[in-house]
Amino acid sequence: MSDLAASRRHPVPAGELTYEPGERRVRGVIGETTVVDSTHPVLVWEPGRPVPLYAFPAGDVRTDLLTPGAAGRDRPGVRTWYDLTLDGRRFPALAWDYDVSGEVPELAGHLALDWFGRTSPGVEHWYEEEEEIFVHPRDPYKRVDALPGSRWVRVSIGGVLVAETRRPVLLFETRLPIRYYIPPEDVHFDRLTPVPLQTSCPYKGTARYWSTPDAPNAAWAYPAPIPAAGPIKDHVAFYNEIVDIEVDGELLERPVTPFTSRLAAG
């Protein structure tokens, strides 16, 4: 790993595949079988993809379960795709190695496993050390800080006040606007309708949602956040992109974020 240790190349340049060694033990499990267990993972950032992935030394992967297969999702620099077969189940294009003849010679002998955005069955549980992680690997260049505050926060939807507090938890997340998490006692739940939507975040946990006629899925809360986001437990946040938020009497501009187009579509 000495070559990799010398190749830290961040912050990530746009349009370039970059990588660096990780320092956490990472495991992937299907059923009762551990298909990868590594203390030398490599974080890889591919061009045009918003989150990193993990590649592993081939010796840390159950290569006895892999056979060359047909191409999987479009991604740069793949040399060979591999299917994984376990207990009679076949997982197409679950792993790949990189063509190391170009810019990534240090990734020779490494295998990556498909995860973020995969729609077909794959690795069922991922762990960093002994904590289960969800959605995608955590990016070491992304911070999520939940800080108790005393700002006066008012949230309105379609001119109707739905929350007001002087004891918010402010969540600062890299490249996203501040999210104002409001204690449940300060939220007008009679003006919100619970919906079945749930989403998961590797930095916060699994969220439940509420809607209004004017703003579908506009509010959410984490009933059981991961320990690092503990202060937001059961607090309710609202998408700044589609609701009106006043902080200390000042109406915030609605930001444009990666969520904007999806929220506008309802």
XYZ file of N, CA and C in Angstrom:
798
model
N 0.816 -1.216 0.000
C 0.000 0.000 0.000
C 0.848 1.264 0.000
N 2.167 1.133 -0.071
C 3.006 2.328 0.010
C 2.762 3.269 -1.158
N 2.559 2.711 -2.372
C 2.290 3.575 -3.518
C 0.994 4.347 -3.329
N -0.024 3.654 -2.809
C -1.291 4.332 -2.576
C -1.145 5.397 -1.510
N -0.391 5.093 -0.459
C -0.235 6.061 0.621
C 0.407 7.340 0.125
N 1.169 7.238 -0.949
C 1.833 8.424 -1.485
C 0.981 9.165 -2.496
N -0.255 8.684 -2.743
C -1.038 9.232 -3.851
C -2.287 9.960 -3.399
N -2.292 10.531 -2.221
C -3.437 11.339 -1.794
C -3.510 12.565 -2.700
N -4.635 12.724 -3.366
C -4.735 13.753 -4.407
C -6.043 14.522 -4.274
N -6.286 15.103 -3.116
C -7.563 15.743 -2.891
C -7.362 17.140 -2.349
N -8.345 18.054 -2.501
C -9.734 17.795 -2.910
C -9.846 17.248 -4.327
N -11.005 16.628 -4.585
C -11.176 15.864 -5.819
C -11.265 16.789 -7.028
N -10.378 16.642 -8.013
C -10.513 17.429 -9.243
C -11.728 16.976 -10.037
N -12.412 17.916 -10.652
C -13.580 17.577 -11.459
C -13.142 16.782 -12.694
N -13.936 15.764 -13.032
C -13.701 15.023 -14.263
C -12.523 14.087 -14.240
N -11.973 13.787 -13.064
C -10.799 12.924 -12.985
C -11.035 11.813 -11.975
N -10.651 10.581 -12.315
C -10.740 9.488 -11.375
C -9.602 9.617 -10.365
N -9.941 9.687 -9.101
C -8.933 9.818 -8.055
C -9.195 8.785 -6.965
N -8.241 8.618 -6.096
C -8.330 7.545 -5.111
C -7.360 7.839 -3.977
N -7.623 7.207 -2.836
C -6.695 7.278 -1.717
C -7.008 6.138 -0.752
N -6.047 5.720 0.056
C -6.290 4.613 0.969
C -7.254 5.002 2.072
N -8.140 4.079 2.419
C -8.981 4.262 3.588
C -8.300 3.663 4.807
N -8.796 4.021 5.974
C -8.154 3.575 7.206
C -9.110 2.819 8.115
N -10.288 2.460 7.596
C -11.274 1.738 8.382
C -11.386 0.305 7.896
N -11.656 -0.603 8.815
C -11.971 -1.960 8.405
C -13.354 -1.942 7.767
N -13.470 -2.513 6.582
C -14.728 -2.508 5.835
C -15.105 -3.941 5.518
N -16.373 -4.285 5.779
C -16.884 -5.621 5.486
C -18.189 -5.512 4.706
N -18.386 -6.471 3.790
C -19.640 -6.590 3.060
C -20.186 -7.993 3.231
N -21.488 -8.101 3.519
C -22.093 -9.375 3.886
C -23.331 -9.619 3.034
N -23.457 -10.853 2.534
C -24.684 -11.318 1.882
C -25.160 -12.533 2.661
N -26.360 -12.449 3.219
C -26.855 -13.535 4.057
C -25.944 -13.705 5.255
N -25.410 -14.897 5.410
C -24.478 -15.174 6.503
C -23.029 -15.180 6.033
N -22.805 -14.821 4.782
C -21.465 -14.928 4.196
C -20.818 -13.556 4.055
N -19.619 -13.419 4.567
C -18.837 -12.206 4.378
C -18.112 -12.330 3.040
N -18.456 -11.444 2.100
C -17.873 -11.526 0.764
C -16.653 -10.626 0.611
N -16.475 -9.680 1.523
C -15.260 -8.863 1.547
C -15.007 -8.445 2.991
N -13.746 -8.490 3.386
C -13.336 -8.074 4.729
C -11.928 -7.518 4.597
N -11.798 -6.196 4.724
C -10.518 -5.560 4.419
C -10.171 -4.471 5.424
N -8.934 -4.441 5.833
C -8.405 -3.309 6.606
C -7.580 -2.387 5.721
N -7.581 -2.652 4.412
C -6.858 -1.809 3.453
C -7.759 -1.402 2.289
N -8.961 -0.864 2.569
C -9.817 -0.429 1.467
C -9.230 0.808 0.798
N -9.647 1.028 -0.422
C -9.259 2.238 -1.160
C -10.529 2.984 -1.538
N -10.590 4.247 -1.195
C -11.704 5.092 -1.623
C -11.417 5.590 -3.028
N -12.408 5.422 -3.918
C -12.264 5.813 -5.319
C -13.376 6.788 -5.668
N -12.984 7.913 -6.250
C -13.958 8.893 -6.755
C -13.923 8.830 -8.271
N -15.048 8.450 -8.887
C -15.121 8.363 -10.335
C -15.702 9.657 -10.902
N -15.276 10.050 -12.107
C -15.801 11.281 -12.711
C -17.315 11.232 -12.863
N -17.959 12.330 -12.536
C -19.394 12.454 -12.725
C -20.246 11.757 -11.698
N -19.625 11.158 -10.666
C -20.403 10.479 -9.627
C -20.239 11.243 -8.324
N -21.344 11.466 -7.584
C -21.300 12.385 -6.448
C -20.678 11.798 -5.190
N -20.507 10.479 -5.129
C -20.033 9.865 -3.891
C -18.916 8.868 -4.221
N -18.063 8.557 -3.254
C -16.996 7.594 -3.519
C -17.491 6.157 -3.455
N -16.640 5.247 -3.882
C -16.884 3.818 -3.720
C -15.645 3.203 -3.091
N -15.764 1.926 -2.726
C -14.633 1.206 -2.169
C -14.076 0.214 -3.179
N -12.748 0.168 -3.300
C -12.054 -0.930 -3.959
C -11.203 -1.625 -2.901
N -10.955 -2.910 -3.104
C -10.287 -3.714 -2.083
C -9.177 -4.557 -2.703
N -8.105 -4.806 -1.968
C -7.144 -5.794 -2.459
C -7.860 -7.107 -2.751
N -7.557 -7.712 -3.886
C -8.288 -8.914 -4.299
C -8.227 -10.005 -3.241
N -7.144 -10.054 -2.481
C -7.024 -11.074 -1.441
C -8.008 -10.912 -0.309
N -8.657 -9.738 -0.210
C -9.650 -9.491 0.837
C -11.071 -9.763 0.361
N -11.215 -10.186 -0.887
C -12.525 -10.440 -1.493
C -12.661 -11.938 -1.754
N -13.880 -12.453 -1.598
C -14.127 -13.877 -1.881
C -14.100 -14.096 -3.398
N -12.903 -14.085 -3.952
C -12.776 -14.254 -5.396
C -13.206 -15.646 -5.850
N -13.264 -16.606 -4.922
C -13.740 -17.938 -5.300
C -15.215 -17.929 -5.689
N -15.914 -16.846 -5.349
C -17.328 -16.724 -5.696
C -17.546 -15.949 -6.991
N -16.461 -15.456 -7.602
C -16.565 -14.576 -8.763
C -16.240 -15.307 -10.048
N -16.981 -14.956 -11.116
C -16.683 -15.422 -12.466
C -16.872 -14.246 -13.417
N -16.062 -14.142 -14.476
C -16.252 -13.044 -15.440
C -17.668 -13.048 -15.996
N -18.248 -11.859 -16.138
C -19.622 -11.758 -16.614
C -19.787 -10.650 -17.622
N -21.027 -10.405 -17.988
C -21.348 -9.345 -18.944
C -21.176 -7.986 -18.279
N -21.060 -6.958 -19.109
C -20.845 -5.604 -18.604
C -22.005 -5.157 -17.727
N -21.687 -4.401 -16.702
C -22.689 -3.816 -15.824
C -22.933 -2.370 -16.178
N -23.193 -1.560 -15.162
C -23.487 -0.149 -15.391
C -22.284 0.566 -16.022
N -22.595 1.596 -16.796
C -21.543 2.370 -17.438
C -20.687 3.051 -16.380
N -19.402 2.766 -16.382
C -18.474 3.442 -15.482
C -17.093 3.444 -16.127
N -16.278 4.430 -15.799
C -15.010 4.596 -16.508
C -13.964 3.577 -16.073
N -13.151 3.163 -17.036
C -11.941 2.432 -16.717
C -12.090 0.997 -16.294
N -13.260 0.377 -16.518
C -13.439 -1.013 -16.103
C -12.720 -1.933 -17.091
N -11.962 -2.898 -16.561
C -11.333 -3.903 -17.405
C -12.228 -5.134 -17.532
N -12.629 -5.708 -16.387
C -13.437 -6.923 -16.396
C -14.533 -6.818 -15.355
N -15.741 -7.183 -15.742
C -16.851 -7.302 -14.808
C -16.932 -8.742 -14.297
N -17.399 -8.890 -13.064
C -17.523 -10.214 -12.471
C -18.912 -10.388 -11.861
N -19.488 -11.569 -12.094
C -20.696 -11.976 -11.394
C -20.285 -12.700 -10.113
N -21.148 -12.606 -9.105
C -20.920 -13.345 -7.864
C -22.035 -14.368 -7.703
N -21.660 -15.603 -7.405
C -22.644 -16.668 -7.197
C -22.487 -17.195 -5.773
N -23.602 -17.224 -5.040
C -23.571 -17.641 -3.642
C -24.853 -18.409 -3.331
N -24.709 -19.636 -2.843
C -25.859 -20.456 -2.456
C -26.910 -20.536 -3.567
N -26.443 -20.666 -4.794
C -27.346 -20.794 -5.919
C -27.897 -19.482 -6.448
N -27.586 -18.388 -5.806
C -28.032 -17.071 -6.276
C -26.908 -16.413 -7.074
N -27.287 -15.792 -8.169
C -26.316 -15.113 -9.013
C -26.546 -13.609 -8.927
N -25.460 -12.889 -8.696
C -25.516 -11.431 -8.603
C -24.704 -10.866 -9.776
N -25.397 -10.508 -10.883
C -24.660 -10.076 -12.077
C -23.911 -8.761 -11.855
N -22.717 -8.693 -12.452
C -21.927 -7.452 -12.479
C -21.822 -6.817 -11.095
N -21.519 -7.626 -10.116
C -21.401 -7.104 -8.755
C -20.006 -6.551 -8.476
N -19.008 -7.027 -9.206
C -17.637 -6.590 -8.953
C -16.929 -6.302 -10.267
N -15.852 -5.540 -10.187
C -15.047 -5.262 -11.372
C -13.630 -4.900 -10.943
N -12.712 -4.994 -11.904
C -11.389 -4.433 -11.689
C -11.155 -3.349 -12.731
N -10.183 -2.503 -12.472
C -9.916 -1.361 -13.346
C -8.820 -1.695 -14.355
N -8.933 -1.063 -15.520
C -7.862 -1.120 -16.504
C -6.732 -0.237 -15.976
N -5.675 -0.865 -15.504
C -4.621 -0.098 -14.829
C -3.525 0.340 -15.788
N -3.758 0.179 -17.104
C -2.744 0.614 -18.068
C -2.755 2.127 -18.244
N -3.795 2.783 -17.731
C -3.895 4.230 -17.885
C -3.406 4.981 -16.666
N -4.348 5.721 -16.001
C -3.958 6.627 -14.929
C -4.005 6.006 -13.545
N -4.386 4.749 -13.426
C -4.588 4.188 -12.092
C -3.764 2.919 -11.869
N -2.463 2.958 -12.124
C -1.669 1.738 -11.958
C -1.667 1.225 -10.525
N -1.869 2.112 -9.548
C -1.855 1.675 -8.148
C -3.060 0.812 -7.796
N -4.077 0.810 -8.641
C -5.254 -0.014 -8.375
C -5.126 -1.426 -8.940
N -3.952 -1.758 -9.458
C -3.718 -3.135 -9.900
C -3.916 -4.082 -8.725
N -4.605 -5.182 -8.986
C -4.829 -6.157 -7.927
C -5.955 -5.810 -6.981
N -6.756 -4.814 -7.343
C -7.894 -4.414 -6.519
C -9.203 -4.723 -7.237
N -10.239 -4.973 -6.446
C -11.588 -5.196 -6.955
C -12.538 -4.226 -6.284
N -13.457 -3.668 -7.065
C -14.517 -2.813 -6.527
C -15.832 -3.571 -6.564
N -16.731 -3.234 -5.641
C -18.054 -3.868 -5.597
C -19.127 -2.809 -5.799
N -20.088 -3.122 -6.651
C -21.170 -2.196 -6.970
C -22.046 -1.969 -5.741
N -22.447 -0.700 -5.523
C -23.229 -0.402 -4.334
C -24.154 0.773 -4.575
N -23.659 2.000 -4.551
C -24.502 3.188 -4.606
C -25.364 3.183 -5.872
N -26.689 3.280 -5.674
C -27.614 3.348 -6.793
C -27.887 2.023 -7.473
N -27.355 0.934 -6.945
C -27.616 -0.369 -7.560
C -29.071 -0.754 -7.324
N -29.769 -1.153 -8.389
C -31.190 -1.499 -8.262
C -31.415 -3.002 -8.151
N -30.484 -3.810 -8.614
C -30.634 -5.263 -8.496
C -29.960 -5.723 -7.207
N -30.296 -6.926 -6.722
C -29.727 -7.396 -5.456
C -28.205 -7.391 -5.466
N -27.636 -7.083 -4.316
C -26.187 -7.036 -4.191
C -25.787 -7.311 -2.760
N -24.709 -6.673 -2.315
C -24.280 -6.818 -0.925
C -25.385 -6.276 -0.028
N -25.757 -7.056 0.973
C -26.923 -6.707 1.791
C -26.576 -5.830 2.982
N -25.388 -5.977 3.525
C -24.983 -5.181 4.686
C -23.521 -4.788 4.545
N -23.265 -3.504 4.804
C -21.901 -2.985 4.805
C -21.576 -2.477 6.209
N -20.324 -2.672 6.612
C -19.894 -2.212 7.934
C -18.553 -1.498 7.816
N -18.438 -0.371 8.504
C -17.143 0.253 8.761
C -16.843 0.000 10.229
N -15.734 -0.693 10.501
C -15.490 -1.241 11.830
C -16.729 -2.065 12.209
N -17.396 -1.772 13.337
C -18.563 -2.569 13.731
C -19.882 -1.823 13.529
N -19.846 -0.682 12.854
C -21.059 0.101 12.623
C -21.560 -0.121 11.210
N -22.840 -0.481 11.081
C -23.406 -0.662 9.748
C -23.562 0.690 9.074
N -23.222 0.732 7.795
C -23.355 1.961 7.025
C -24.298 1.704 5.853
N -24.876 2.771 5.344
C -25.948 2.659 4.362
C -25.689 3.573 3.169
N -26.247 3.212 2.038
C -26.333 4.012 0.813
C -25.007 4.058 0.054
N -23.941 4.497 0.701
C -22.630 4.574 0.055
C -21.566 4.822 1.125
N -20.289 4.627 0.799
C -19.247 4.938 1.790
C -19.287 6.399 2.202
N -18.923 6.658 3.430
C -18.843 8.039 3.890
C -17.600 8.706 3.300
N -17.814 9.894 2.786
C -16.742 10.655 2.157
C -15.943 11.380 3.242
N -14.627 11.129 3.361
C -13.859 11.811 4.401
C -13.738 13.311 4.184
N -14.124 13.788 2.996
C -14.070 15.219 2.724
C -15.432 15.885 2.872
N -16.354 15.166 3.479
C -17.675 15.719 3.749
C -17.878 15.743 5.255
N -18.305 16.897 5.782
C -18.587 17.025 7.206
C -20.078 17.182 7.427
N -20.543 16.622 8.531
C -21.921 16.812 8.982
C -21.841 17.142 10.467
N -22.142 18.398 10.804
C -22.064 18.857 12.189
C -23.436 19.309 12.653
N -23.945 18.697 13.717
C -25.243 19.063 14.299
C -24.985 19.856 15.564
N -25.310 21.161 15.526
C -24.983 22.061 16.621
C -26.252 22.662 17.215
N -26.513 22.475 18.503
C -27.652 23.144 19.147
C -27.498 24.655 19.043
N -28.608 25.335 18.766
C -28.560 26.786 18.608
C -29.658 27.474 19.393
N -29.676 28.808 19.300
C -30.699 29.608 19.972
C -31.339 30.600 19.009
N -31.196 30.382 17.723
C -31.783 31.297 16.744
C -33.307 31.135 16.723
N -33.940 32.219 16.344
C -35.398 32.224 16.207
C -35.723 31.781 14.785
N -36.327 30.608 14.650
C -36.603 30.018 13.344
C -38.107 29.835 13.177
N -38.626 30.332 12.068
C -40.036 30.162 11.711
C -40.103 29.512 10.325
N -40.983 28.528 10.181
C -41.148 27.832 8.907
C -42.598 27.950 8.476
N -42.798 28.419 7.240
C -44.151 28.553 6.688
C -44.222 27.852 5.344
N -45.385 27.283 5.064
C -45.636 26.643 3.780
C -46.941 27.192 3.241
N -46.872 27.827 2.071
C -48.072 28.428 1.496
C -48.691 29.469 2.410
N -47.866 30.199 3.152
C -48.343 31.235 4.055
C -48.827 30.736 5.399
N -48.762 29.435 5.647
C -49.223 28.847 6.909
C -48.013 28.489 7.768
N -47.991 28.982 8.993
C -46.906 28.679 9.912
C -46.996 27.208 10.337
N -45.899 26.451 10.131
C -45.905 25.035 10.500
C -44.908 24.717 11.621
N -43.998 25.642 11.923
C -43.043 25.400 13.001
C -42.421 26.724 13.420
N -42.122 26.833 14.709
C -41.453 28.018 15.226
C -40.691 27.625 16.487
N -39.433 28.029 16.567
C -38.627 27.643 17.721
C -37.513 28.650 17.974
N -37.029 28.664 19.201
C -35.804 29.392 19.556
C -34.749 28.422 20.068
N -34.923 27.159 19.774
C -33.950 26.137 20.195
C -33.745 25.090 19.096
N -33.392 25.567 17.902
C -33.167 24.621 16.812
C -31.832 23.892 16.979
N -31.698 22.802 16.259
C -30.382 22.203 16.029
C -30.024 22.511 14.580
N -28.895 23.183 14.387
C -28.465 23.549 13.043
C -27.545 22.459 12.513
N -27.884 21.923 11.352
C -27.072 20.875 10.763
C -26.314 21.447 9.571
N -24.994 21.452 9.708
C -24.110 21.961 8.662
C -23.533 20.757 7.909
N -23.867 20.656 6.626
C -23.428 19.530 5.811
C -22.748 20.065 4.565
N -21.562 19.570 4.283
C -20.759 20.065 3.177
C -21.559 20.125 1.885
N -21.517 21.294 1.241
C -22.136 21.556 -0.064
C -23.661 21.559 -0.037
N -24.251 21.639 1.144
C -25.701 21.772 1.246
C -26.027 22.964 2.141
N -27.225 23.557 1.982
C -27.596 24.661 2.869
C -27.776 24.168 4.298
N -27.703 25.083 5.242
C -27.988 24.731 6.634
C -29.397 24.166 6.716
N -29.559 23.064 7.438
C -30.884 22.528 7.726
C -31.201 22.846 9.184
N -32.391 23.372 9.396
C -32.815 23.771 10.739
C -33.733 22.685 11.295
N -33.230 21.934 12.255
C -33.986 20.849 12.875
C -34.701 21.390 14.108
N -36.017 21.233 14.115
C -36.875 21.882 15.108
C -37.415 20.840 16.079
N -37.338 21.116 17.392
C -37.873 20.149 18.367
C -39.333 19.823 18.053
N -39.744 18.582 18.234
C -41.115 18.200 17.878
C -42.169 19.010 18.619
N -41.849 19.476 19.838
C -42.818 20.274 20.605
C -43.111 21.613 19.932
N -42.232 22.037 19.017
C -42.383 23.339 18.371
C -42.876 23.216 16.928
N -43.377 22.044 16.578
C -43.882 21.801 15.225
C -45.392 21.607 15.282
N -46.124 22.226 14.340
C -47.579 22.067 14.244
C -47.881 20.821 13.400
N -47.861 19.659 14.037
C -48.078 18.427 13.285
C -49.498 18.327 12.740
N -50.432 19.105 13.308
C -51.793 19.090 12.778
C -51.870 19.731 11.399
N -50.789 20.418 10.990
C -50.742 21.039 9.673
C -49.864 20.253 8.705
N -49.410 19.082 9.137
C -48.586 18.201 8.310
C -49.253 16.830 8.226
N -49.017 16.147 7.114
C -49.584 14.805 6.921
C -48.449 13.797 6.788
N -48.405 12.789 7.676
C -47.350 11.781 7.529
C -47.522 10.989 6.238
N -46.397 10.629 5.612
C -46.404 9.855 4.375
C -45.479 8.654 4.549
N -45.651 7.618 3.727
C -44.866 6.391 3.922
C -43.417 6.480 3.464
N -43.031 7.580 2.822
C -41.670 7.696 2.301
C -40.631 7.544 3.413
N -39.583 6.788 3.132
C -38.405 6.707 3.987
C -37.170 6.813 3.105
N -36.140 7.493 3.604
C -34.864 7.546 2.899
C -33.757 7.289 3.906
N -32.616 6.847 3.392
C -31.473 6.583 4.264
C -30.296 7.451 3.856
N -29.515 7.839 4.837
C -28.344 8.682 4.633
C -27.188 8.075 5.410
N -26.009 7.929 4.802
C -24.891 7.329 5.533
C -24.379 8.181 6.671
N -24.736 9.470 6.680
C -24.237 10.373 7.711
C -25.230 10.610 8.840
N -26.511 10.260 8.596
C -27.528 10.585 9.595
C -28.416 9.405 9.989
N -28.744 8.523 9.075
C -29.600 7.389 9.405
C -30.778 7.292 8.450
N -31.922 6.800 8.949
C -33.130 6.631 8.144
C -34.189 7.626 8.588
N -34.742 8.342 7.611
C -35.687 9.421 7.887
C -37.105 9.022 7.514
N -38.075 9.578 8.255
C -39.494 9.515 7.900
C -39.926 10.905 7.456
N -41.100 11.006 6.755
C -41.468 12.258 6.089
C -42.909 12.679 6.372
N -43.143 14.002 6.126
C -44.471 14.598 6.166
C -44.651 15.479 4.925
N -45.898 15.668 4.530
C -46.246 16.511 3.385
C -47.293 17.536 3.781
N -47.459 18.522 2.899
C -48.634 19.387 2.914
C -49.151 19.429 1.481
N -50.369 19.914 1.259
C -50.862 19.996 -0.128
C -49.954 20.811 -1.035
N -49.276 21.822 -0.471
C -48.423 22.685 -1.284
C -46.986 22.195 -1.382
N -46.599 21.233 -0.555
C -45.195 20.828 -0.506
C -45.078 19.345 -0.161
N -45.141 18.475 -1.166
C -45.013 17.038 -0.898
C -43.643 16.690 -0.309
N -43.661 15.847 0.705
C -42.423 15.332 1.300
C -41.480 16.451 1.729
N -42.056 17.518 2.265
C -41.260 18.708 2.573
C -40.541 18.627 3.900
N -40.986 17.766 4.803
C -40.432 17.717 6.156
C -40.009 16.303 6.488
N -38.981 16.199 7.328
C -38.503 14.869 7.700
C -37.886 14.909 9.091
N -37.734 13.717 9.655
C -37.084 13.572 10.960
C -36.386 12.232 11.007
N -35.381 12.142 11.875
C -34.638 10.905 12.094
C -34.975 10.370 13.482
N -35.847 9.350 13.569
C -36.203 8.807 14.886
C -35.032 8.125 15.592
N -34.105 7.591 14.822
C -32.965 6.886 15.426
C -31.709 7.222 14.628
N -31.212 8.450 14.725
C -30.024 8.829 13.950
C -28.794 8.071 14.418
N -27.780 8.027 13.560
C -26.524 7.427 13.972
C -25.922 8.300 15.071
N -25.026 7.749 15.894
C -24.521 8.498 17.059
C -23.957 9.875 16.721
N -23.254 10.001 15.594
C -22.639 11.285 15.262
C -23.663 12.384 15.017
N -24.900 12.009 14.690
C -25.967 12.991 14.445
C -27.006 12.963 15.555
N -26.638 12.478 16.719
C -27.576 12.314 17.826
C -28.420 13.516 18.174
N -27.883 14.755 18.124
C -28.692 15.923 18.521
C -29.950 16.146 17.696
N -30.039 15.562 16.484
C -31.241 15.803 15.659
C -32.336 14.779 15.901
N -32.168 13.867 16.830
C -33.164 12.821 17.064
C -34.558 13.415 17.239
N -35.499 12.939 16.430
C -36.917 13.315 16.469
C -37.184 14.768 16.101
N -36.135 15.566 15.837
C -36.355 16.943 15.392
C -36.794 16.938 13.927
N -37.540 17.948 13.536
C -38.109 18.007 12.188
C -37.410 19.101 11.385
N -36.954 18.737 10.193
C -36.350 19.695 9.274
C -37.228 19.836 8.037
N -37.034 20.945 7.339
C -37.836 21.251 6.155
C -36.898 21.621 5.010
N -37.295 21.225 3.801
C -36.483 21.573 2.636
C -36.535 23.082 2.400
N -35.404 23.742 2.601
C -35.296 25.179 2.325
C -35.675 25.487 0.877
N -35.513 24.498 -0.001
C -35.736 24.719 -1.419
C -37.196 25.008 -1.755
N -38.159 24.555 -0.921
C -39.573 24.677 -1.304
C -40.443 25.274 -0.198
N -39.871 25.629 0.950
C -40.659 26.259 2.003
C -40.025 27.595 2.355
N -40.739 28.379 3.141
C -40.226 29.689 3.570
C -39.690 29.567 4.988
N -38.421 29.893 5.161
C -37.776 29.827 6.467
C -37.254 31.212 6.834
N -37.651 31.672 8.002
C -37.133 32.924 8.559
C -36.204 32.593 9.713
N -35.052 33.239 9.738
C -34.092 33.057 10.818
C -33.789 34.423 11.407
N -34.129 34.580 12.686
C -33.949 35.867 13.380
C -34.595 37.006 12.599
N -35.783 36.733 12.057
C -36.554 37.754 11.366
C -36.204 37.963 9.913
N -35.214 37.253 9.406
C -34.792 37.422 8.012
C -35.266 36.226 7.189
N -35.998 36.499 6.112
C -36.470 35.440 5.225
C -35.310 34.949 4.368
N -35.020 33.655 4.428
C -33.915 33.097 3.658
C -34.308 32.922 2.197
N -33.337 33.097 1.320
C -33.568 32.775 -0.088
C -33.675 31.262 -0.234
N -34.488 30.848 -1.167
C -34.601 29.412 -1.443
C -33.389 28.975 -2.260
N -32.586 28.073 -1.755
C -31.366 27.689 -2.466
C -31.663 26.733 -3.612
N -30.741 26.668 -4.541
C -30.781 25.667 -5.610
C -29.757 24.598 -5.253
N -30.222 23.365 -5.115
C -29.379 22.260 -4.673
C -29.637 21.044 -5.562
N -28.906 19.957 -5.355
C -29.203 18.741 -6.115
C -30.612 18.206 -5.897
N -31.310 18.680 -4.837
C -32.669 18.215 -4.570
C -33.735 19.043 -5.300
N -33.368 20.205 -5.821
C -34.352 21.177 -6.307
C -35.258 20.599 -7.389
N -34.676 19.996 -8.416
C -35.502 19.520 -9.531
C -36.435 18.413 -9.087
N -35.969 17.520 -8.226
C -36.852 16.431 -7.749
C -37.990 16.992 -6.924
N -37.717 17.964 -6.066
C -38.760 18.548 -5.227
C -39.773 19.298 -6.078
N -39.294 19.992 -7.109
C -40.209 20.745 -7.973
C -41.154 19.813 -8.709
N -40.677 18.590 -8.990
C -41.521 17.629 -9.702
C -42.545 16.974 -8.795
N -42.399 17.200 -7.498
C -43.354 16.629 -6.549
C -43.059 15.177 -6.263
